[in-house]
């Protein structure tokens, strides 16, 4: 009787264990994207497009992002970048009078018909470029800031390399067609993000609908026809040539989230507007930030520096660690990967990059950000390293003994 009861108890116990195991097996483990459905992408006419989170650089959508394309007047984002860089470096000033050369006068294409006898400030020229996409103003700026168009274009390509625009090459500051003047949608998104992050004042110009000059006789009107139509849009740069098609790098902000969209080689302006609207709507309506870490706050893992005075360095990011995710996504649904710089050795400077952190949601790569040292770490001296080695040896020996017990 006792044996029969024991057998029944045992069988019941096993049944419970099997049931619980089945339940656990069916439950989502930490890091799995349980119940999270990635939003269906929008239907676009354009062959090349990118949608990017301006805060982190996270790519929410891409299509032909690395295909070689002609940027047309989106080139002028780099022209504006170098102009604001010169102003911030004190090499140029907004109230400087910019000479108008015969070369600028003869540029052609989209222009404000600059005359060498006119006097306009650098601020005026920036406005002409940002609002009306004026080629003549772009050339005048290049000559003034760079000394010559050739020197300015050289700097454009140097800056492209500095920013990681590995599939971009510039031949001029205005975007008029040249077969050796090319880029990709991804590179344009990266350039746009760097531009508005480092020089946000550019948006004060690109959001202008129109302005009057020459005693109110000439209307400098915006080429971006979505200004005033799409909520929160304040930039950034259109482009068109027969070879490039209709292009637009746009940016808009809604609810504290700023997105950057790039459309290249659309067949007409209506398609360009429609695709840009669909792309931005896709981002704003389907994704929300998931705050994980504020810039300057330490991550919950540390960088190991074996030969440093501090063996374990606190690390952080320089931008908010807040990936955009589908509504309802929880932090424990993300899979985090931390990779340290191989062979990291002291000395380590404060702010030095020491690794990267990346996050995935199911099969979707969300973002990857550099990790930086929160403090400096000098190289440890011989005596410190000797005692450290002794401590590690003793600790290892003790752990080995306990494992055998």
XYZ file of C-alpha atoms in Angstrom, residues 135-312:
178
model
C 23.942 77.229 -57.495
C 25.483 80.662 -57.995
C 25.396 81.289 -54.233
C 26.944 77.880 -53.568
C 29.865 78.698 -55.865
C 30.282 82.151 -54.305
C 30.404 80.549 -50.845
C 32.910 77.925 -52.010
C 35.218 80.611 -53.403
C 34.937 82.733 -50.268
C 35.257 79.986 -47.650
C 37.663 77.720 -49.552
C 39.709 80.286 -51.444
C 38.716 78.614 -54.696
C 36.157 76.087 -55.871
C 38.908 73.497 -56.288
C 40.181 73.903 -52.736
C 36.655 73.862 -51.356
C 35.794 70.646 -53.215
C 38.982 69.067 -51.894
C 37.823 69.894 -48.384
C 34.363 68.484 -49.172
C 35.895 65.112 -49.990
C 38.173 65.208 -46.947
C 35.176 65.909 -44.714
C 33.233 63.105 -46.405
C 35.961 60.676 -45.378
C 36.047 62.085 -41.836
C 32.300 61.512 -41.517
C 32.495 57.971 -42.869
C 30.793 58.694 -46.201
C 32.685 55.883 -47.876
C 30.567 55.778 -51.041
C 30.588 59.504 -51.769
C 32.703 61.669 -54.072
C 32.185 65.348 -54.828
C 33.256 67.287 -57.926
C 31.516 70.609 -57.241
C 29.752 72.502 -54.411
C 26.389 72.848 -56.167
C 25.432 69.358 -57.413
C 25.310 69.996 -61.147
C 25.717 66.635 -62.839
C 29.075 64.984 -63.285
C 29.510 61.194 -63.596
C 32.197 61.329 -60.886
C 29.917 63.218 -58.497
C 28.012 60.499 -56.632
C 26.808 59.191 -53.273
C 24.258 56.835 -51.673
C 21.055 57.317 -49.708
C 22.777 56.022 -46.576
C 25.656 58.483 -46.911
C 23.228 61.365 -47.377
C 21.376 60.361 -44.205
C 24.637 60.230 -42.254
C 25.667 63.645 -43.605
C 22.283 65.137 -42.741
C 22.456 63.790 -39.191
C 25.949 65.163 -38.651
C 24.936 68.523 -40.098
C 21.862 69.104 -37.934
C 23.533 67.641 -34.840
C 26.681 69.755 -35.001
C 25.144 72.863 -36.585
C 21.436 72.849 -35.662
C 21.176 76.505 -36.691
C 21.023 75.281 -40.288
C 17.358 74.462 -39.604
C 16.671 78.162 -39.037
C 17.401 78.589 -42.743
C 15.979 75.394 -44.230
C 12.572 75.960 -42.624
C 12.075 79.284 -44.443
C 9.229 79.189 -46.988
C 10.225 82.280 -48.905
C 11.818 85.708 -48.572
C 12.038 88.801 -50.729
C 15.249 90.509 -51.848
C 16.265 93.347 -54.181
C 13.792 95.822 -52.757
C 11.038 93.224 -52.637
C 11.285 92.435 -56.336
C 12.693 88.882 -56.218
C 11.088 86.032 -54.277
C 13.556 83.510 -52.850
C 11.113 80.600 -52.492
C 11.680 77.167 -50.960
C 12.234 74.179 -53.241
C 10.979 71.834 -50.496
C 7.244 71.736 -51.158
C 6.529 69.798 -47.957
C 7.365 72.776 -45.759
C 4.160 73.897 -44.097
C 2.400 70.726 -45.264
C 4.024 67.962 -43.247
C 3.795 68.424 -39.438
C 7.099 69.295 -37.827
C 9.116 69.506 -41.043
C 11.909 72.083 -40.990
C 14.352 70.876 -43.651
C 16.508 69.790 -45.198
C 17.562 69.741 -48.883
C 16.017 68.924 -52.247
C 17.824 67.891 -55.410
C 17.048 67.424 -59.078
C 18.870 66.826 -62.335
C 17.800 64.680 -65.264
C 20.340 62.043 -64.221
C 19.623 62.191 -60.471
C 15.851 62.354 -60.686
C 13.895 63.977 -57.866
C 15.654 63.707 -54.503
C 14.916 64.937 -51.001
C 16.667 64.669 -47.682
C 13.940 65.687 -45.243
C 13.798 66.047 -41.485
C 10.855 66.547 -39.149
C 10.271 66.476 -35.413
C 7.169 65.197 -33.643
C 6.699 64.404 -29.957
C 10.372 64.883 -29.157
C 11.495 62.457 -31.892
C 13.388 63.766 -34.920
C 13.579 61.625 -38.037
C 15.628 61.980 -41.218
C 14.372 60.551 -44.512
C 16.225 60.306 -47.801
C 14.529 59.752 -51.169
C 16.618 59.448 -54.360
C 15.711 59.178 -58.059
C 11.959 59.560 -57.854
C 10.283 60.268 -61.217
C 8.648 63.574 -60.243
C 8.074 65.980 -57.356
C 4.690 64.491 -56.439
C 6.269 61.049 -56.008
C 9.048 62.651 -53.982
C 6.557 64.275 -51.652
C 4.403 61.151 -51.406
C 7.355 58.856 -50.652
C 8.797 61.236 -48.081
C 5.420 61.542 -46.354
C 4.942 57.760 -46.304
C 8.442 57.210 -44.940
C 8.138 59.765 -42.143
C 4.622 58.563 -41.264
C 5.980 55.020 -40.997
C 8.500 56.181 -38.421
C 6.344 58.504 -36.346
C 3.260 56.277 -36.262
C 4.912 52.928 -35.565
C 7.894 53.558 -33.302
C 8.561 55.047 -29.895
C 11.795 55.605 -27.917
C 12.739 53.015 -25.293
C 15.045 54.857 -22.836
C 17.829 52.595 -21.582
C 20.684 54.939 -20.636
C 21.295 58.677 -20.489
C 24.531 60.068 -21.942
C 27.142 60.214 -19.192
C 25.489 57.544 -17.034
C 27.551 54.362 -16.570
C 26.542 51.165 -18.323
C 26.129 48.116 -16.067
C 29.279 46.497 -17.508
C 32.866 47.718 -17.402
C 35.850 47.640 -19.728
C 38.713 45.489 -18.492
C 42.150 47.133 -18.723
C 44.597 44.547 -17.324
C 47.590 46.889 -17.208
C 45.718 49.965 -15.968
C 45.690 51.473 -12.494
C 41.926 50.983 -12.660
C 41.375 47.450 -13.917
C 37.667 47.932 -14.663
